Coordinates of C-alpha atoms and ligand atoms in Angstrom, one line a residue:
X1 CA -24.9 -14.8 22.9
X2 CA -22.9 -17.5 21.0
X3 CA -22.3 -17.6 17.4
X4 CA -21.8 -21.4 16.9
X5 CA -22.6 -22.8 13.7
X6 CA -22.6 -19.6 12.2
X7 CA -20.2 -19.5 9.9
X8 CA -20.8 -22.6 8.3
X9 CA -24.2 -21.1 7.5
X10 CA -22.3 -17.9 5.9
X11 CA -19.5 -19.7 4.4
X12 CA -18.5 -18.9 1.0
X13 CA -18.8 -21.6 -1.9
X14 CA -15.2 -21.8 -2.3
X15 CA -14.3 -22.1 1.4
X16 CA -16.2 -25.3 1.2
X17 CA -13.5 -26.5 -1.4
X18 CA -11.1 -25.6 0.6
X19 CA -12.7 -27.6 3.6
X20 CA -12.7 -30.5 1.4
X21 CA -9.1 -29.8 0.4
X22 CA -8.2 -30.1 3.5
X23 CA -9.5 -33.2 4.8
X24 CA -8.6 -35.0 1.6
X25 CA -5.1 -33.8 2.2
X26 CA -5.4 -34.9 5.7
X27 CA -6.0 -38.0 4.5
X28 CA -2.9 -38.3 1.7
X29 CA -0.5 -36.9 4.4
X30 CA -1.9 -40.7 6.6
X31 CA -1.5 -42.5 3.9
X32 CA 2.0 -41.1 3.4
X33 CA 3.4 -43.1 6.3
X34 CA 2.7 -46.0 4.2
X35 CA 4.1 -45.1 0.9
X36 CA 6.0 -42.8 -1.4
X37 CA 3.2 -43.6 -3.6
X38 CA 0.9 -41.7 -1.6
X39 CA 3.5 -38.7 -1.1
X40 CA 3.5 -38.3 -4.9
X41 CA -0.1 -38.7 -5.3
X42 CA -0.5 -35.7 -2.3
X43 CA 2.1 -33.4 -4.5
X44 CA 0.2 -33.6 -7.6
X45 CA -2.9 -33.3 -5.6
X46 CA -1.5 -29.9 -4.6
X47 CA 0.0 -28.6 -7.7
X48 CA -4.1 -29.5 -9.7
X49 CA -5.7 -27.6 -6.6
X50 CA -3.3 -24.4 -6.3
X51 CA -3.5 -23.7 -10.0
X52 CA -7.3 -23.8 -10.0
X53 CA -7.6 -21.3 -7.2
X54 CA -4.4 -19.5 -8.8
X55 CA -6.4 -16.5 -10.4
X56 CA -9.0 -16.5 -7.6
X57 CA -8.0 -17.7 -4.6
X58 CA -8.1 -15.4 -1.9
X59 CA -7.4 -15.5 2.0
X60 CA -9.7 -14.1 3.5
X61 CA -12.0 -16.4 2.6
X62 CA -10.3 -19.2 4.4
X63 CA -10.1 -16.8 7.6
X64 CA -14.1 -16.3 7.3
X65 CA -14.0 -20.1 9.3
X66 CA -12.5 -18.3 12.3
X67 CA -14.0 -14.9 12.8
X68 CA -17.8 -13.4 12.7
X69 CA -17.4 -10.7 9.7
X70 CA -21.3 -9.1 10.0
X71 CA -23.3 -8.9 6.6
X72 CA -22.7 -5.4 6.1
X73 CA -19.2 -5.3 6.3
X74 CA -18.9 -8.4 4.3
X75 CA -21.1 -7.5 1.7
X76 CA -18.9 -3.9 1.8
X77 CA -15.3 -5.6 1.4
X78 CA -16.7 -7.6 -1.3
X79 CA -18.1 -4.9 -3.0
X80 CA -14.8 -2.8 -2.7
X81 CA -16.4 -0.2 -0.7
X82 CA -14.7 1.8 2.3
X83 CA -14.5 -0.2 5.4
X84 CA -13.0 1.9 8.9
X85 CA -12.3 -0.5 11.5
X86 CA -12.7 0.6 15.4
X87 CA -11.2 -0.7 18.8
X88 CA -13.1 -1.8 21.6
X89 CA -10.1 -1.4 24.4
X90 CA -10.8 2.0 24.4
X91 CA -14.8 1.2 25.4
X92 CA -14.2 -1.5 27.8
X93 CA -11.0 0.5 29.2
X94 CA -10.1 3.5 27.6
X95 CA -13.3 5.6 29.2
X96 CA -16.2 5.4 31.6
X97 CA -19.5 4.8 31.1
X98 CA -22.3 5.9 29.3
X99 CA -19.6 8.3 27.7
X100 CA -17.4 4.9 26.4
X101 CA -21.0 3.7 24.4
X102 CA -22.1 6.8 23.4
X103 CA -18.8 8.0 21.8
X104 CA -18.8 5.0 20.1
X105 CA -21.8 4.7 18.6
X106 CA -21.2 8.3 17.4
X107 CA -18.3 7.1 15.7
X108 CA -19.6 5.0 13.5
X109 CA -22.4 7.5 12.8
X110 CA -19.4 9.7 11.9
X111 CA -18.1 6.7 9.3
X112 CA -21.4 6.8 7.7
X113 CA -21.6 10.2 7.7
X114 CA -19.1 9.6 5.3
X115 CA -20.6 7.0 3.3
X116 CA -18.2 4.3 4.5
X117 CA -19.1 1.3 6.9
X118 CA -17.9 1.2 10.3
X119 CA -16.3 -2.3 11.6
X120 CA -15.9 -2.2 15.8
X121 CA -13.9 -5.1 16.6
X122 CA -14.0 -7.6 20.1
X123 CA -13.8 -11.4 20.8
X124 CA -17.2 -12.2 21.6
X125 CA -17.9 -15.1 23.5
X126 CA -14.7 -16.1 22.1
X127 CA -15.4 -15.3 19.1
X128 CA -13.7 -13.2 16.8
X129 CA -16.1 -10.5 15.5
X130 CA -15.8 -7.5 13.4
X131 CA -19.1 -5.4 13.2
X132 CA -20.7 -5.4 16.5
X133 CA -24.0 -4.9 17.0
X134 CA -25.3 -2.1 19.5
X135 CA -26.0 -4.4 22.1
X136 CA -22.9 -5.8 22.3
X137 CA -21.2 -2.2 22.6
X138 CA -23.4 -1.6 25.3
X139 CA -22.5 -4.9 27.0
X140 CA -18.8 -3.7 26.6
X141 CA -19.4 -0.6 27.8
X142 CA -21.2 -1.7 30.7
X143 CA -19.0 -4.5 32.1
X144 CA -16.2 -2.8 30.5
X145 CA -13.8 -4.1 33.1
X146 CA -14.8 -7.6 33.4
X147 CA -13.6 -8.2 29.7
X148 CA -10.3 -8.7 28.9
X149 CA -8.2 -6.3 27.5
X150 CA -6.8 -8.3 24.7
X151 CA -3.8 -7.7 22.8
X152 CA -3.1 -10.1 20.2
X153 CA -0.7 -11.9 22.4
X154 CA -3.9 -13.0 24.4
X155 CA -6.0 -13.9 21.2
X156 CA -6.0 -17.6 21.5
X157 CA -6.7 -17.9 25.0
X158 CA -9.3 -15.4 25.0
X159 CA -11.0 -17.3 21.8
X160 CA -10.1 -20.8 23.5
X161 CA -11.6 -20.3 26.8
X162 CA -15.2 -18.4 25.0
X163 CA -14.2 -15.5 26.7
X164 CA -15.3 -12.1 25.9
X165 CA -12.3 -9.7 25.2
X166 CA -12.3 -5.9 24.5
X167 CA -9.7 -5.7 21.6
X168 CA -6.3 -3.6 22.2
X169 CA -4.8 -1.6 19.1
X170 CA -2.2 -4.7 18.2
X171 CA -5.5 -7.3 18.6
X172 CA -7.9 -5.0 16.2
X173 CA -5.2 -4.6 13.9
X174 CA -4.5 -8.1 13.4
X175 CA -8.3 -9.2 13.4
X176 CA -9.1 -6.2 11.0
X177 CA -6.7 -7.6 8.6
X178 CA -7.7 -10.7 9.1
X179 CA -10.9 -9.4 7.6
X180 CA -9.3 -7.4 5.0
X181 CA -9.7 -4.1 6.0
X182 CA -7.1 -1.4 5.8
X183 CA -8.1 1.6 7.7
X184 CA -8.7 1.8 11.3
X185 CA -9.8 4.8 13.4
X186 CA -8.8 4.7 17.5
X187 CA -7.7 7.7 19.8
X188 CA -4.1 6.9 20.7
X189 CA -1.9 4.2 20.4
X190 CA 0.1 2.5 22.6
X191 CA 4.1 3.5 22.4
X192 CA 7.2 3.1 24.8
X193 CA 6.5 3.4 28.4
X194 CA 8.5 6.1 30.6
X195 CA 11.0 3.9 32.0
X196 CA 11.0 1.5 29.5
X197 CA 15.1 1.6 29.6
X198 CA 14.9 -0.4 33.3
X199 CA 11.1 -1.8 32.6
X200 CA 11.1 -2.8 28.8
X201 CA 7.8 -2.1 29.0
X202 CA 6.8 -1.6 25.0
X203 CA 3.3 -1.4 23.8
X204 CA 2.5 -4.5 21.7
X205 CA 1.0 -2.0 19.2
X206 CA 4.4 -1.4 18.0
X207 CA 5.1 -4.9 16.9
X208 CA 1.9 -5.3 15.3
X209 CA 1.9 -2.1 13.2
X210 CA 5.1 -3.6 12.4
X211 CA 3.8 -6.6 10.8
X212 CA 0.2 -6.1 9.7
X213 CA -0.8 -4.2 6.5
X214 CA -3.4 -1.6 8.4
X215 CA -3.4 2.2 8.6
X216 CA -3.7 3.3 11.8
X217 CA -5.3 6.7 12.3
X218 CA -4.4 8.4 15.9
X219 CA -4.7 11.8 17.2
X220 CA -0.2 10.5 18.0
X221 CA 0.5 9.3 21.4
X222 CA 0.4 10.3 24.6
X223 CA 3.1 12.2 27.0
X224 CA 2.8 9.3 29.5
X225 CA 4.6 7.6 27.1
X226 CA 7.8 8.4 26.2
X227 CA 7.4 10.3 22.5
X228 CA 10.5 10.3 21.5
X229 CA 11.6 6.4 22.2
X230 CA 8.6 5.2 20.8
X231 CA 9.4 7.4 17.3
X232 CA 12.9 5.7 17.6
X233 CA 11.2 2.6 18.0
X234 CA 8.6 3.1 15.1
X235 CA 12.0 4.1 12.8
X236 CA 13.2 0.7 13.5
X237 CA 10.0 -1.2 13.0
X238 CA 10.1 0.4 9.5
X239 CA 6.7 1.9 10.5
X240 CA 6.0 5.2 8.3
X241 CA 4.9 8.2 10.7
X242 CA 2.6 10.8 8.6
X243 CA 1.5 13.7 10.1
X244 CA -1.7 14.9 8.3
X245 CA -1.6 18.5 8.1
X246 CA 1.1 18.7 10.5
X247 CA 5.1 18.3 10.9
X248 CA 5.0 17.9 14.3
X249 CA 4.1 14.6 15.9
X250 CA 0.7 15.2 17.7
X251 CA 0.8 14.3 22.0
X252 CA -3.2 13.5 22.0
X253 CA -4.4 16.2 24.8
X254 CA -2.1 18.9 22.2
X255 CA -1.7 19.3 18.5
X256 CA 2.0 19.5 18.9
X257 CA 5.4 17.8 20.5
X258 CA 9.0 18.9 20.3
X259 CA 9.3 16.0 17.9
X260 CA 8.8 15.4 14.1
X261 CA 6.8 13.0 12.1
X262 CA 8.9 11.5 9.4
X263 CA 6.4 12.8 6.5
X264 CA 3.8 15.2 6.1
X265 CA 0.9 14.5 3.7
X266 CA -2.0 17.1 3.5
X267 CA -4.9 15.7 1.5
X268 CA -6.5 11.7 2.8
X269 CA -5.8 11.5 -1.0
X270 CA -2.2 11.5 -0.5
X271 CA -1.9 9.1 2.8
X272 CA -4.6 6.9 0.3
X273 CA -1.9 6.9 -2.6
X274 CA 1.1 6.1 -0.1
X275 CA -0.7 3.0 1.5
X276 CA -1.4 2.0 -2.0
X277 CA 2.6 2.2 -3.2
X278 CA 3.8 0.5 0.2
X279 CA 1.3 -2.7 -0.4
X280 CA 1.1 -2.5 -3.7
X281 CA 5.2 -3.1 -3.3
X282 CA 4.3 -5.4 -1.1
X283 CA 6.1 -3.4 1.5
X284 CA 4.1 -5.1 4.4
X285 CA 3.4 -3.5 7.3
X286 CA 1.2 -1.0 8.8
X287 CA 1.7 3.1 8.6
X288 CA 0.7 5.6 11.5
X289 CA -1.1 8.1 10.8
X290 CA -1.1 10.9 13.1
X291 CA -4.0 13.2 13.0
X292 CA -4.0 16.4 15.3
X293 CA -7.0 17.2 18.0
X294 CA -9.0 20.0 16.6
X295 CA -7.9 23.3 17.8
X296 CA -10.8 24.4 20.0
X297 CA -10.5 21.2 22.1
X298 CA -6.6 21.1 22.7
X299 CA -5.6 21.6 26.2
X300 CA -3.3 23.6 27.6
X301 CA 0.1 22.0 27.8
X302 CA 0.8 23.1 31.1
X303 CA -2.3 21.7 32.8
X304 CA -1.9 18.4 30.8
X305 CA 1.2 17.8 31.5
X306 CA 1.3 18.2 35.0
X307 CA -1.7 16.3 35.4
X308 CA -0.1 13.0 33.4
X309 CA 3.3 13.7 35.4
X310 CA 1.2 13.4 38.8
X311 CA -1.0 10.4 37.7
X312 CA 2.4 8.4 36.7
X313 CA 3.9 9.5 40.0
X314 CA 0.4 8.2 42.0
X315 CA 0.9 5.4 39.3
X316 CA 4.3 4.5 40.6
X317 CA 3.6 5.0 44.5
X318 CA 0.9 2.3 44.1
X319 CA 3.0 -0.6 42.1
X320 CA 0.6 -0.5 39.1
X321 CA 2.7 -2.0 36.5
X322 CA 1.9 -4.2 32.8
X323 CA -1.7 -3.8 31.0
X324 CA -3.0 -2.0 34.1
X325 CA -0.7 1.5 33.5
X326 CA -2.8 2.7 30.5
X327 CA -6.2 2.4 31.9
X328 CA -5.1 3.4 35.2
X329 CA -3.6 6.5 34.2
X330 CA -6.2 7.3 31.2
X331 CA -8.7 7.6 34.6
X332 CA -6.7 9.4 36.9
X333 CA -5.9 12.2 34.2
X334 CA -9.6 12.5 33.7
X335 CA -9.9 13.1 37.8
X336 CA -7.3 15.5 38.0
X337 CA -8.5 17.8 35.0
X338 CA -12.2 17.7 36.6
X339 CA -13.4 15.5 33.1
X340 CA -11.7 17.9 30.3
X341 CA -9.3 15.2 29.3
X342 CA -12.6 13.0 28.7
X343 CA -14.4 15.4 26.5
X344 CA -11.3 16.1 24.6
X345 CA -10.3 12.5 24.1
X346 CA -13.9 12.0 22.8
X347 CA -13.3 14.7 20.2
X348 CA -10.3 13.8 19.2
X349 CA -11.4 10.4 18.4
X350 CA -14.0 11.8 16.5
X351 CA -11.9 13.7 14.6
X352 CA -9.6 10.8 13.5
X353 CA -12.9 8.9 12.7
X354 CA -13.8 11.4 10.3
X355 CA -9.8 11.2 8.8
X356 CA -9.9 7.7 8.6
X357 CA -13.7 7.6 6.4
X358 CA -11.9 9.8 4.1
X359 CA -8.7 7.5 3.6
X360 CA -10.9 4.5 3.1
X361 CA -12.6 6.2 0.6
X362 CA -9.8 7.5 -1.3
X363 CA -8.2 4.4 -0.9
X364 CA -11.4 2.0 -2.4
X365 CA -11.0 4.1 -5.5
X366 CA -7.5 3.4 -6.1
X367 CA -8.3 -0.1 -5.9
Ligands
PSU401 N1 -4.4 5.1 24.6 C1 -5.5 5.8 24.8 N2 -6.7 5.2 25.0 C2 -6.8 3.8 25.0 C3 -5.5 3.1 24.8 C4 -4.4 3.8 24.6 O1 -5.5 7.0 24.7 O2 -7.8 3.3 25.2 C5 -5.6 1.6 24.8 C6 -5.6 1.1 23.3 O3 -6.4 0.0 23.2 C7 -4.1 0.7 23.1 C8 -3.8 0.1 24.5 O4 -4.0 -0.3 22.1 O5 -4.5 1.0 25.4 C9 -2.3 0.1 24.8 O6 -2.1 -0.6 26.0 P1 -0.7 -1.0 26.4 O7 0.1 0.3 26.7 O8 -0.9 -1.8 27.7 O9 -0.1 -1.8 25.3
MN402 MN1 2.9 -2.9 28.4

């Protein structure tokens, strides 16, 4: 499938005057080689154009020439209604198939369950989309390991070359808020790697939440990282940690660590109110929200953890190092616990699905 010439179809009236902005200050900035004349003339050009778009210019309008935004969604962020975005990493990579389409497509049944409109985000033959369509799920779920697993470091090739590219936390983050969307849904994030001390080895996640203004709901992060360097880390990224109905930070297979979120809020009203003080300060930057796995699917800490400590010793023994680790060890665990890391993984991501419809919607009233 490819996507060309769609967005010129789609484009908003006033992208097109920003189009035409552009070329005619292409133009002035050639002509400025010539003359100082011409450097004025592009100044005032600027100053007449950036106070007629002053009350209503808006970004995301100029980002709509880059990325596929599907009707729905569009037609959703327009109309200030809640918008959840989803990963695709964790199709493509995260979990086998048919479990990897199935769960989901259940999640964004979940989302509008809730009355809010589910975004799943991938680079589709290179191009950016947000809102994929069921086929293209399955096509990710399916040849889940001949797409990329893109962070955002590996946008621009990805979208340069046409490629296809399952999106990482850090990539759907910064596409989502490309997009203007605000809350997004995933399992678990990406954190500091065992090790990282000799290997540096630092999920790009980190630095995006550190930058982009998205709320990340997770059920917290997984003991194959190491939980409490990557809450150090998040401390100095000036990323807010919020456990929801908890104060300890969730470890994914377990609703509790030995470590501590930084605040507890209780109601998706509350996290709502918080993301709207941080932006509305223009605080930028994204906040975690970590969201424990219901009860009855929790595993026992023993089992889990002796299952993640022998897939990162197999994990070792074999040399698997960079983008690999995750995915290599999410499918080992699932081996050595016989599938019950699967089924509560899908749970839990459900779970956080179901958090995350409620935040948009508190938060699209506050707005
Ligand atoms: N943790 C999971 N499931 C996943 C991932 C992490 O439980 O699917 C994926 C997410 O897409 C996350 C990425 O953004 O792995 C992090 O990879 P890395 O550690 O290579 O940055
Ligand atoms: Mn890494």
């Amino acid at each position: 499938m490819v996507f060309k010439g769609y967005f010129l179809k789609k484009l908003p009236k006033k992208s097109y005057f920003l189009m035409l902005y552009k070329k005619i200050d292409y133009l002035i900035c050639y002509l400025n080689n010539y003359s100082k004349f011409f450097l004025f003339l592009q100044y005032q050009f600027m100053v007449a154009f950036f106070s007629y778009f002053k009350y209503n210019y808006n970004d995301r309008e100029v980002i709509f020439m880059n990325i596929k935004i599907n009707q729905e969604v569009q037609l959703a962020l327009k109309e200030n209604r809640p918008v959840v975005a989803l990963e695709s990493t964790i199709i493509s990579h995260g979990m086998p198939y048919p479990e990897n389409v199935e769960t989901a497509l259940n999640c964004e049944k979940i989302i509008r369950s809730f009355g809010a409109v589910p975004a799943t985000i991938a680079i589709i033959n290179g191009v950016p989309t947000v809102g994929l369509t069921a086929e293209e799920i399955d096509f990710l779920g399916k040849n889940g390991k001949e797409a990329f697993k893109t962070s955002t470091r590996d946008i621009p090739y990805i979208v340069s070359k046409k490629y296809t590219g399952a999106t990482t936390v850090s990539a759907t983050s910064s596409i989502a808020a490309m997009a203007g969307i605000k809350v997004f849904a995933t399992g678990g994030i990406g954190g500091v790697h065992r090790g990282a001390t000799e290997t540096f080895d630092i999920s790009a996640d980190l630095e995006e939440l550190a930058e982009t203004n998205i709320a990340v709901v997770c059920a917290g992060a997984k003991s194959i990282l190491d939980l409490g360097l990557t809450l150090e880390y998040l401390e100095t990224k000036r990323i807010e940690v919020i456990g929801y109905q908890t104060d300890a930070l969730p470890a994914f297979y377990t609703r509790t660590s030995p470590f501590k979120v930084n605040h507890r809020l209780d109601t998706p009203l509350e996290i709502a109110s918080l993301l709207k003080t941080k932006w509305d300060l223009r605080l930028h930057g994204g906040v975690l929200i970590t969201n424990p796995i219901p009860e009855q699917f929790s595993m026992n800490e023993e089992i889990i953890n002796k299952a993640i400590n022998e897939a990162l010793e197999e994990m070792n023994k074999l040399g698997i190092t960079g983008n690999k680790k995750t995915p290599y060890l999410l499918a080992k665990i699932k081996d050595i616990t016989s599938g019950n890391s699967l089924a509560s993984n899908i749970e839990l991501v459900y779970n956080n699905c179901r958090l995350a419809s409620q935040i948009a919607i508190e938060y699209c009233k506050q707005c």
